[in-house]
Tab-separated table of C-alpha atoms in Angstrom:
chain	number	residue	atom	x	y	z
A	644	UNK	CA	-7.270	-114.145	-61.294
A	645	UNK	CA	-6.868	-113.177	-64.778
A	646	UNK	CA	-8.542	-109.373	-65.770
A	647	UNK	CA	-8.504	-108.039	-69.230
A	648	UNK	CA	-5.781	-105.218	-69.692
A	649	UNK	CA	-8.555	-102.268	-69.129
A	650	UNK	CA	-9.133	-103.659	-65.584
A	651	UNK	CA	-7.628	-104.516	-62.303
A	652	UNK	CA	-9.601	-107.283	-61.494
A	653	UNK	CA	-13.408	-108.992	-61.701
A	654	UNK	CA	-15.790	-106.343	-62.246
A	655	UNK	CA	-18.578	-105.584	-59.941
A	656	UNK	CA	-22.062	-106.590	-61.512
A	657	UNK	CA	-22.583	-102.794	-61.355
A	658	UNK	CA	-20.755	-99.818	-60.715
A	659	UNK	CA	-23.156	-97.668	-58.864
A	660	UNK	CA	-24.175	-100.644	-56.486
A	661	UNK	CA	-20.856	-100.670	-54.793
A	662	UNK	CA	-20.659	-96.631	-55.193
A	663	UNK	CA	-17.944	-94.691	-56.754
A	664	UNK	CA	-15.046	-93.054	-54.322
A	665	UNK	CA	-16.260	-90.182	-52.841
A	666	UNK	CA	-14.211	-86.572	-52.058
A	667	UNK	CA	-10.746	-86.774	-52.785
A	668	UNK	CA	-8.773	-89.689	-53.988
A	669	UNK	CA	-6.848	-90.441	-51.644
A	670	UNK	CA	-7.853	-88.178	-48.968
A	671	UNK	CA	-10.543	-87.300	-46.678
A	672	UNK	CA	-14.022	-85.754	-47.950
A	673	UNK	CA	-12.580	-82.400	-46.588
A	674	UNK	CA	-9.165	-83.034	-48.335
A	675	UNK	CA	-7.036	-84.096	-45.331
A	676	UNK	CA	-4.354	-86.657	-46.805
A	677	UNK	CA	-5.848	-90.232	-45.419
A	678	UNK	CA	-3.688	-91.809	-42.752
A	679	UNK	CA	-3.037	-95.270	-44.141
A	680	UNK	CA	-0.588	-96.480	-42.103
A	681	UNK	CA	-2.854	-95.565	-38.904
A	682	UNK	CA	-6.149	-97.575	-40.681
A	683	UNK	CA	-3.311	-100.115	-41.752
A	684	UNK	CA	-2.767	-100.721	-37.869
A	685	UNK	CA	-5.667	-100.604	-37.068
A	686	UNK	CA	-6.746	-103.502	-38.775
A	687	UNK	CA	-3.750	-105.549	-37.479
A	688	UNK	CA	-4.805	-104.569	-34.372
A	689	UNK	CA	-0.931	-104.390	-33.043
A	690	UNK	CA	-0.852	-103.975	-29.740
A	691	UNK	CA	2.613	-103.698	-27.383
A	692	UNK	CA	2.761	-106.395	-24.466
A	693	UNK	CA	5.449	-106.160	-22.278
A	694	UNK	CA	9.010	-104.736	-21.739
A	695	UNK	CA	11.737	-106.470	-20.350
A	696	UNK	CA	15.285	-105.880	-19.237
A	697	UNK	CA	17.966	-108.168	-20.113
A	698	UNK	CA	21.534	-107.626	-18.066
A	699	UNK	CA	23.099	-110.946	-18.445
A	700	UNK	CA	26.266	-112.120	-17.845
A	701	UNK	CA	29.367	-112.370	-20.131
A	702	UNK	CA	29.134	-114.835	-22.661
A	703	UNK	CA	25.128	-115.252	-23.209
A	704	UNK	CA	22.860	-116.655	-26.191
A	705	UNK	CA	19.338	-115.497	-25.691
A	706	UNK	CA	16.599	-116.536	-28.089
A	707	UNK	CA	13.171	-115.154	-29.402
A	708	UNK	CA	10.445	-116.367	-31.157
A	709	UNK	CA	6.848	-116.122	-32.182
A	710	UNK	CA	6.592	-112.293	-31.667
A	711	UNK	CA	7.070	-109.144	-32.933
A	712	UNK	CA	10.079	-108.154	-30.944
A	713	UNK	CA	11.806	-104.636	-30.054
A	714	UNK	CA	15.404	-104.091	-28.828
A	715	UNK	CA	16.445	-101.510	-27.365
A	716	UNK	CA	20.522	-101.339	-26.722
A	717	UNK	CA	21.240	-99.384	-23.498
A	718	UNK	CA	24.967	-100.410	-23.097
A	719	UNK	CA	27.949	-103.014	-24.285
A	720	UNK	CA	27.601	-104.122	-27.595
A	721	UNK	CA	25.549	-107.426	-28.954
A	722	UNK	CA	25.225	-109.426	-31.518
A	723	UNK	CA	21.947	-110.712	-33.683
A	724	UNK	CA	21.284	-113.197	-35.510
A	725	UNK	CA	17.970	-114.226	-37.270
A	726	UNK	CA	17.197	-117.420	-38.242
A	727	UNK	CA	17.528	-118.360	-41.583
A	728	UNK	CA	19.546	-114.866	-42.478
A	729	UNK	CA	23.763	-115.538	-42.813
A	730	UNK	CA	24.507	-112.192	-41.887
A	731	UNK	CA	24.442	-111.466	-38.176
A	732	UNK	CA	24.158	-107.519	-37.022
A	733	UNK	CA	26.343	-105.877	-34.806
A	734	UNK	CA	24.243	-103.926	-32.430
A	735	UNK	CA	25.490	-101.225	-30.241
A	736	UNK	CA	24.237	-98.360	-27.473
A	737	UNK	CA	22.039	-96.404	-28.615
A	738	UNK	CA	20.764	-98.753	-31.523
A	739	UNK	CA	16.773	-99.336	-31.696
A	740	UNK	CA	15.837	-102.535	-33.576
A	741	UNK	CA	12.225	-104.151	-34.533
A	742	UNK	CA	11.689	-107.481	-35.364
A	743	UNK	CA	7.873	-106.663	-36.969
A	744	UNK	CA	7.004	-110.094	-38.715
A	745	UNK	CA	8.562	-112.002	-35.096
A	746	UNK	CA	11.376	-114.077	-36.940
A	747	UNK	CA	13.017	-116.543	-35.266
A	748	UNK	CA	16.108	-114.844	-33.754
A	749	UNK	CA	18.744	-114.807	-30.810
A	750	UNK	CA	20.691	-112.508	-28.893
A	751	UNK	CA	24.568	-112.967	-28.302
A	752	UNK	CA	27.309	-111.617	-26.556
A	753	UNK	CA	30.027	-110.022	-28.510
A	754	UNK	CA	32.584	-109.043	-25.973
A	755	UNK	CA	32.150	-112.610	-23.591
A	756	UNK	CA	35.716	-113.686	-24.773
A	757	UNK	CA	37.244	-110.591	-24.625
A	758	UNK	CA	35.911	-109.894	-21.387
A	759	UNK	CA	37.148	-113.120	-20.243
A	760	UNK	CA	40.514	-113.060	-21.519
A	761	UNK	CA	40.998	-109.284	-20.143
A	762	UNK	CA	40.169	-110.458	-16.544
A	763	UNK	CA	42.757	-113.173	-16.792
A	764	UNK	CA	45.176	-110.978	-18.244
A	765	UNK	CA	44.519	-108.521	-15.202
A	766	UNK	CA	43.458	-105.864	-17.698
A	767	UNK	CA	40.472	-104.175	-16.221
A	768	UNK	CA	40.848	-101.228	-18.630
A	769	UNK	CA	40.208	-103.561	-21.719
A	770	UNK	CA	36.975	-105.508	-20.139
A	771	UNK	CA	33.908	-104.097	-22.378
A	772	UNK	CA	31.218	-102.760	-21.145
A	773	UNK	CA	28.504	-105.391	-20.040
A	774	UNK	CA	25.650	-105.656	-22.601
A	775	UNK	CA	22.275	-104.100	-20.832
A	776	UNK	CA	19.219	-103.913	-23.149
A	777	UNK	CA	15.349	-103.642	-23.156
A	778	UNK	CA	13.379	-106.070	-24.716
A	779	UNK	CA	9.217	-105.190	-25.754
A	780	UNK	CA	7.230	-107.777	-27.989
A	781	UNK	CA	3.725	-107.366	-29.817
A	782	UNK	CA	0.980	-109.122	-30.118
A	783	UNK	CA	-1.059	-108.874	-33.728
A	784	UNK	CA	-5.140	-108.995	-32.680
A	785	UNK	CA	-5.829	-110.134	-36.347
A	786	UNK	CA	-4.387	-113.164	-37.617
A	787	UNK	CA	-5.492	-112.587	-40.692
A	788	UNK	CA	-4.318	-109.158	-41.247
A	789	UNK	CA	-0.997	-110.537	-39.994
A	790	UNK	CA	0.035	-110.577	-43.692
A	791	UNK	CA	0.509	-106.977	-44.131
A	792	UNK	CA	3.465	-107.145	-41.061
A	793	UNK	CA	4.834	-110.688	-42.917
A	794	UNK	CA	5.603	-108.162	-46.211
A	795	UNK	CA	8.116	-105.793	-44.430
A	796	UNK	CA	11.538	-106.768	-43.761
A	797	UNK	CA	12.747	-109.410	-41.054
A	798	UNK	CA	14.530	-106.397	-39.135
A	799	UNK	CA	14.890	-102.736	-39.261
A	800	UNK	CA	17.571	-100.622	-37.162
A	801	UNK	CA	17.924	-97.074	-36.316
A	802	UNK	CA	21.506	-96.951	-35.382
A	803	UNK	CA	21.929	-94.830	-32.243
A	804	UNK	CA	25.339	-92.489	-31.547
A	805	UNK	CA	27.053	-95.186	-30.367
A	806	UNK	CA	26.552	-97.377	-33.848
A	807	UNK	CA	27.166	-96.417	-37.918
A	808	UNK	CA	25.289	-97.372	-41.076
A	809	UNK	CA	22.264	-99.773	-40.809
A	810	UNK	CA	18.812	-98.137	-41.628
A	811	UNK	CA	19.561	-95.074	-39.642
A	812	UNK	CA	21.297	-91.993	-40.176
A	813	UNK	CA	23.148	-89.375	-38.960
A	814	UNK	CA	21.080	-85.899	-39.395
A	815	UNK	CA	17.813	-85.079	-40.470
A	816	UNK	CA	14.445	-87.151	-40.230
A	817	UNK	CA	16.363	-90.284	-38.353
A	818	UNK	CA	18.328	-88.336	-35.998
A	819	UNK	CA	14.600	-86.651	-34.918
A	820	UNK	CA	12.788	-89.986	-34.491
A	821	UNK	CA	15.944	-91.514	-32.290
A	822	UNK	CA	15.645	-87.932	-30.203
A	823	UNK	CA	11.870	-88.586	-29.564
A	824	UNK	CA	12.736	-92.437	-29.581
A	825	UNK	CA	15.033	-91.974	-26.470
A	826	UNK	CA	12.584	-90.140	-25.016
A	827	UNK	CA	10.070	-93.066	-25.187
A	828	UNK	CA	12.993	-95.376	-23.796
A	829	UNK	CA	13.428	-92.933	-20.578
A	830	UNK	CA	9.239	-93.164	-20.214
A	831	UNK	CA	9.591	-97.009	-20.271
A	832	UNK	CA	12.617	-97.230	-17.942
A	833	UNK	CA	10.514	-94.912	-15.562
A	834	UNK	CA	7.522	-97.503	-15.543
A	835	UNK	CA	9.971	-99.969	-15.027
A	836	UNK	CA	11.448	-98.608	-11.981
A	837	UNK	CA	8.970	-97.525	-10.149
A	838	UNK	CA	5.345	-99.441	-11.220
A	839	UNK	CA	2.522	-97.346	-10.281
A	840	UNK	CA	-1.326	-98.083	-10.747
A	841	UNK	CA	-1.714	-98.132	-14.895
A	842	UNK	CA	2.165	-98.757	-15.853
A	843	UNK	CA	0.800	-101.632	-17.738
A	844	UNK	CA	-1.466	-99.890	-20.237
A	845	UNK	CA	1.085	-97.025	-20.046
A	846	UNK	CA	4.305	-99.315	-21.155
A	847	UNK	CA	2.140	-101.122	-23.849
A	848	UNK	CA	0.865	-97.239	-25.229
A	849	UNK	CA	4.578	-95.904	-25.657
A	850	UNK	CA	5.912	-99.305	-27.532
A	851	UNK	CA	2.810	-98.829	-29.973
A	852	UNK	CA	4.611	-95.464	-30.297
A	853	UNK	CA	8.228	-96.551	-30.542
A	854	UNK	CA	6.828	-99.348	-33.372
A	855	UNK	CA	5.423	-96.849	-35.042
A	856	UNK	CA	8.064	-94.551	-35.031
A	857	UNK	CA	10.848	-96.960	-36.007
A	858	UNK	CA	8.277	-97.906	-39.293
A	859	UNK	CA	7.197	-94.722	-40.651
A	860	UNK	CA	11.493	-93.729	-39.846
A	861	UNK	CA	12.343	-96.572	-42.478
A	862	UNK	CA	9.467	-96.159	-44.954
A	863	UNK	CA	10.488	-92.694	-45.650
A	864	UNK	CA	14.008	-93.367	-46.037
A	865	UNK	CA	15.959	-94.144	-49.798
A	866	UNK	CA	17.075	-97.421	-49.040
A	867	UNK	CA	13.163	-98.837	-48.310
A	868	UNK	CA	12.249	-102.202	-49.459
A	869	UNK	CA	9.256	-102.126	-51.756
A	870	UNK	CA	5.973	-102.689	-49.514
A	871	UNK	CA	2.723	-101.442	-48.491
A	872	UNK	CA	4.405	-99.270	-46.408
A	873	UNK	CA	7.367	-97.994	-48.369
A	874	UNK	CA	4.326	-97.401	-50.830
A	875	UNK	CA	2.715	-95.427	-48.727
A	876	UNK	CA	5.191	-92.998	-47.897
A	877	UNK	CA	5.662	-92.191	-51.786
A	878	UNK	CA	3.907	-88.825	-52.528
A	879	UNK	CA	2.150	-90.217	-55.498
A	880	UNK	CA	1.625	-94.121	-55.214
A	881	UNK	CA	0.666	-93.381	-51.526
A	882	UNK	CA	-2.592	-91.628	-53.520
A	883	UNK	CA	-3.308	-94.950	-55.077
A	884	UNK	CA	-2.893	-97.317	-52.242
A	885	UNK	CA	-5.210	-94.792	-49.969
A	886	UNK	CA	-7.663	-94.595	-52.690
A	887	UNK	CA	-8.109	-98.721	-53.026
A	888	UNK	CA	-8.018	-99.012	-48.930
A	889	UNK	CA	-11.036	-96.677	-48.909
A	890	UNK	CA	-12.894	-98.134	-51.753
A	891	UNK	CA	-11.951	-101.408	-52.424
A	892	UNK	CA	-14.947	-102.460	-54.239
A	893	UNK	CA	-14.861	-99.612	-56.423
A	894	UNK	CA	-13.979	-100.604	-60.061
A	895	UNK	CA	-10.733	-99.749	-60.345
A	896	UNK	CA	-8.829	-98.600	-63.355
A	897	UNK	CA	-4.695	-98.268	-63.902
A	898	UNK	CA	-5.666	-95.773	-65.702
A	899	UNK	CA	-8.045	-94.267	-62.993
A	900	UNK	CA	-5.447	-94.907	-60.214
A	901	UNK	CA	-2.697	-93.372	-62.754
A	902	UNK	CA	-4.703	-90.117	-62.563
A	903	UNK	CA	-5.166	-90.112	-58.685
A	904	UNK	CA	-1.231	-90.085	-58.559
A	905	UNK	CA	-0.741	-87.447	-61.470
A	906	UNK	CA	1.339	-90.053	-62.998
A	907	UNK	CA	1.049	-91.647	-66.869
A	908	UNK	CA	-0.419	-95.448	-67.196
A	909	UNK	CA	3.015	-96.313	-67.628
A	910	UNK	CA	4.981	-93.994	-64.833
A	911	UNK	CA	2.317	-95.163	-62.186
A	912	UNK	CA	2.577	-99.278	-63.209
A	913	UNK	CA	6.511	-99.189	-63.233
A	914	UNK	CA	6.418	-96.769	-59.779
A	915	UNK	CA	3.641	-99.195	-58.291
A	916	UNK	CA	6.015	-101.732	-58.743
A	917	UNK	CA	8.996	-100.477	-57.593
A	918	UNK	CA	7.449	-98.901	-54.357
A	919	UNK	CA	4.867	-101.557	-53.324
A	920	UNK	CA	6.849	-104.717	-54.724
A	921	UNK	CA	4.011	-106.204	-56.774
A	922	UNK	CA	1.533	-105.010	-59.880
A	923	UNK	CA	-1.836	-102.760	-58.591
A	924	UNK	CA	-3.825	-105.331	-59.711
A	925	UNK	CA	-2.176	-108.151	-57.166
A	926	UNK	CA	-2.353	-105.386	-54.436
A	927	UNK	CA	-6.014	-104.889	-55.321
A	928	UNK	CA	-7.189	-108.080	-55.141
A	929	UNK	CA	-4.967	-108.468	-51.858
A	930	UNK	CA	-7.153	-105.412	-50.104
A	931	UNK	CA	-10.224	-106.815	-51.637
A	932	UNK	CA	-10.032	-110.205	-49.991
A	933	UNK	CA	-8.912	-108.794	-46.606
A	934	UNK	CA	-12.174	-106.204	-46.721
A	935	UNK	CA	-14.038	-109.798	-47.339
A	936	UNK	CA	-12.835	-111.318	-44.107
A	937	UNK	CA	-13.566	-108.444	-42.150
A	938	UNK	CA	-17.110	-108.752	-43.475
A	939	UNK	CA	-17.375	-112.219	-43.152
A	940	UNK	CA	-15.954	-112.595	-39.209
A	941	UNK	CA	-18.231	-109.721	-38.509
A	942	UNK	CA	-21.332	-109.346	-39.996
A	943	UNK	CA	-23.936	-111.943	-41.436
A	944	UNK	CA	-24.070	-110.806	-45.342
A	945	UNK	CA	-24.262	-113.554	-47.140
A	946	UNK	CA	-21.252	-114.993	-49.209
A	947	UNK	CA	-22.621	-113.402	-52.505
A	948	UNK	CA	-23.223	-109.634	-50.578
A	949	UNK	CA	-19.537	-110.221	-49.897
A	950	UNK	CA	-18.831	-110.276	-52.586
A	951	UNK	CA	-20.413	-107.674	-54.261
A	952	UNK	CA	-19.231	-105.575	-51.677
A	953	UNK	CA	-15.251	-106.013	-51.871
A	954	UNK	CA	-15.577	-106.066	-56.012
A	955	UNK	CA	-16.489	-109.327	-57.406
A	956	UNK	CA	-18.947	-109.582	-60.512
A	957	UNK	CA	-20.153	-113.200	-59.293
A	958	UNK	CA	-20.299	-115.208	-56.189
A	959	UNK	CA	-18.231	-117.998	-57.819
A	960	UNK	CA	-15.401	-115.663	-58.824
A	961	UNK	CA	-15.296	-114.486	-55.302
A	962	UNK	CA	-15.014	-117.586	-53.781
A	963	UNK	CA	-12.401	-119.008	-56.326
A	964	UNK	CA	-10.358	-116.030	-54.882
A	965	UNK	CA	-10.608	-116.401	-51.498
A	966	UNK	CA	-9.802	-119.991	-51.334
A	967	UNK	CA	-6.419	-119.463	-53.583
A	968	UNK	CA	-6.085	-117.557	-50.712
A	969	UNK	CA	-6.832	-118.827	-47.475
A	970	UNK	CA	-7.167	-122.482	-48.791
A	971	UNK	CA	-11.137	-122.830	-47.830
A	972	UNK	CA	-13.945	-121.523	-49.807
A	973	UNK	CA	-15.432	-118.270	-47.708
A	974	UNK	CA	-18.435	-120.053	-45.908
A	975	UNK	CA	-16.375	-122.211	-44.509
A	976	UNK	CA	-13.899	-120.253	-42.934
A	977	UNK	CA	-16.550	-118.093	-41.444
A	978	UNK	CA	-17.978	-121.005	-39.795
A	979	UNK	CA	-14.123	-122.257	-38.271
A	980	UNK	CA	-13.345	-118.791	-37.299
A	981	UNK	CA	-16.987	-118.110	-35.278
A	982	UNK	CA	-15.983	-121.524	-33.595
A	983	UNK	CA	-13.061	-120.919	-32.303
């Protein structure tokens, strides 16, 4: 969608219809900071499923697919490998690892041949430690929303004691969140153990927590890749993004969302970039067209309300968008997803 330089994309037919943001930019009416990774969430509707152990034998290839996985190394050392990546990652004790877009990935053991030819050596001084590690997985409630975990990277580790480098660190902020991580591992291992009446819903609560930990951990850190989330943990551009996420029909400005981040037009459009990975406008229209399916699955506006609502000057502008998008013009897919 192509926007003259002034604006960040198709103007509402008016302004005032849609209403401009109210309170703070990028806050709460009563100037709380807004919690955009929590609404983020939210409307992914991420949810932990279940936890399992993993003690295999030496010598093991273990795969995973089709969910957002969580390792947890309790012992031994292992080795992973995602599919489509060359590099493979040494894992060790102590290492906490998400998977948050559920790539494709396996599971190896790195000490199987050593192991082996220690035995048959007589060497039982030399035979590594057996790998022993936990295993949670997600499920995402929104499909659709599903493209705001498909932007951050394939994997992100917070290297324990036992490991070096990686995403983690060795003092401050990521030596706190693998303290209050290992608590959450000692919680699970507990439900595991001993299974009492609500373990379930109890194991599923603390891996939303260890997810969320492990994400917020990396976002804050230098060596973040630009996304949403690495966005959102900058002091100024996280303004900007929390101002569009609450008002996303609002006719936005650079220059407007320049001055919620007490940044120049051209500080804020080079920062945007480098924190979020792609121009405010694209992010814009991005928010825009998720608000739209959110109002289309749940409510009975019609198409052109929708549209008015999220930001679009005309119905046929709107739906132009959303099928670049989603590959069907809006009606339709409201119809295929109330079907399902």
């Amino acid at each position: 969608m192509t926007a003259p330089p002034e604006n960040l994309a198709d103007r509402p037919a008016t302004p005032g219809d849609v209403g401009a943001p109210g309170g703070v930019l990028g806050g709460d009416p009563d100037g709380r900071p807004h919690d955009l990774l929590s609404e983020l969430l939210r409307s992914v509707r991420l949810s932990g499923e279940r936890i399992v152990a993993h003690t295999p034998p030496p010598s093991f290839s273990i795969g995973f697919a089709d969910r957002g996985s969580l390792h947890i190394v309790e012992a031994g050392e292992v080795l992973l490998e995602i599919d489509g990546y060359p590099h493979a990652e040494h894992l060790r004790r102590g290492d906490f690892v998400l998977l948050p877009r559920g790539d494709s990935h396996s599971i190896s053991d790195v000490g199987g041949r050593a192991h082996a030819i220690a035995l048959a050596d007589g060497v039982a001084d030399d035979v590594p430690e057996p790998a022993r590690w936990l295993c949670g997985t997600f499920t995402i409630g929104d499909p659709q929303a599903s493209h705001l975990l498909g932007s951050l990277p394939a994997v992100i580790i917070l290297r324990g004691s036992g490991g070096s480098g990686g995403s983690g660190g060795s003092g401050g902020p990521a030596l706190e969140a693998l303290e209050g991580l290992e608590v959450a591992r000692r919680m699970i291992v507990l439900e595991m153990q001993s299974p009492s009446q609500g373990s379930a819903v109890m194991v599923s609560r603390i891996l939303d927590l260890i997810f969320i930990q492990i994400m917020r951990t990396w976002a804050s850190g230098a060596d973040a890749e630009p996304t949403w989330l690495a966005g959102a943990f900058d002091p100024q551009i996280g303004l900007a993004l929390s101002a569009i996420h609450r008002e996303p029909g609002h006719d936005w400005t650079v220059d407007e969302l320049a001055r919620a981040s007490n940044l120049s037009r051209s500080a804020f459009a080079a920062r945007f970039v480098a924190r979020v990975g792609k121009p405010p406008a694209t992010y814009l229209a991005h928010v825009r067209l998720d608000a739209a399916t959110t109002l289309l699955r749940d409510t009975f506006l019609p198409v052109a309300n929708v549209a008015e609502s999220v930001g679009y000057a005309s119905e046929a502008a709107f739906s132009r968008a959303f099928k670049n998008r989603y590959g069907t013009p809006p009606a339709r897919w409201r119809r295929d997803v109330r079907f399902r």
